[in-house]
Amino acid sequence: DQTIRFAVGDCSLANVLIAATAKGVCAVLLGDDPDELIDDLVARFPNATLVGADAGFEDTVSKVIAIVESPGHAELPLDVKGTVFQQRVWQALGKIPPGQTATYSEIARAIGSPQSARAVAGACAANPVAVLIPCHRVVRKGGELSGYRWGVDRKRKLLAREAKSAGPTSKA
DNA sequence: TATTCCTGTCCTG
DNA sequence: CAGGACAGGAATA
């Protein structure tokens, strides 16, 4: 059992809920409705004690939003839990540079299970920390966006913004 | 082109 | 415990 502090802010894409334990950020949720985000948080951490933001948490919130608005800006300590497989996937995702994308099969290969592309997708979907673990940078082979936990449209906008901010050096 | 199998998790019966 | 559903992808008929 643990205590989780949380706060809801907003960015250019949507409302953002940031939640953290004493160890680090444990959830970053995207959505249009703050209440909906809180419901999601409760569902993810049914055994945790949720408390509102206290002094000093604003700093974490602003950092997370800064990363959402401008990926690659900084990193925060994370406190995420999952299966070994999921953690391997998330770690692999973290190696994708801002502005670039990888395919599910590439990630699968990177973690040593070349045939587990579908399982990789499942692990991405289970990612509790939007943007900080860049599951939006994973696309289907061929470059198509197939799906995104927080909306394909949001995924597209995130990628478009990253591509722009990382510099349109590709084939220009 | 349409099936079928593979893979890790989660949800339901 | 068994079966089905997924943000995929490759092989086979």
Short mmCIF file of C-alpha atoms (C1' of nucleotides) in Angstrom, two decimals, chain A residues 104 118 140-141 147, chain C residues 6-10:
data_model
loop_
_atom_site.label_atom_id
_atom_site.label_comp_id
_atom_site.label_asym_id
_atom_site.label_seq_id
_atom_site.Cartn_x
_atom_site.Cartn_y
_atom_site.Cartn_z
CA TYR A 104 6.39 -2.92 -32.82
CA ARG A 118 1.71 -8.21 -30.68
CA ARG A 140 2.92 -0.22 -37.16
CA LYS A 141 5.36 -1.45 -39.74
CA GLY A 147 -3.79 2.67 -32.18
"C1'" DC C 6 -5.86 -6.92 -28.34
"C1'" DA C 7 -2.33 -0.75 -30.58
"C1'" DG C 8 1.35 -6.59 -34.89
"C1'" DG C 9 3.49 -9.33 -38.35
"C1'" DA C 10 5.08 -13.04 -40.95
#
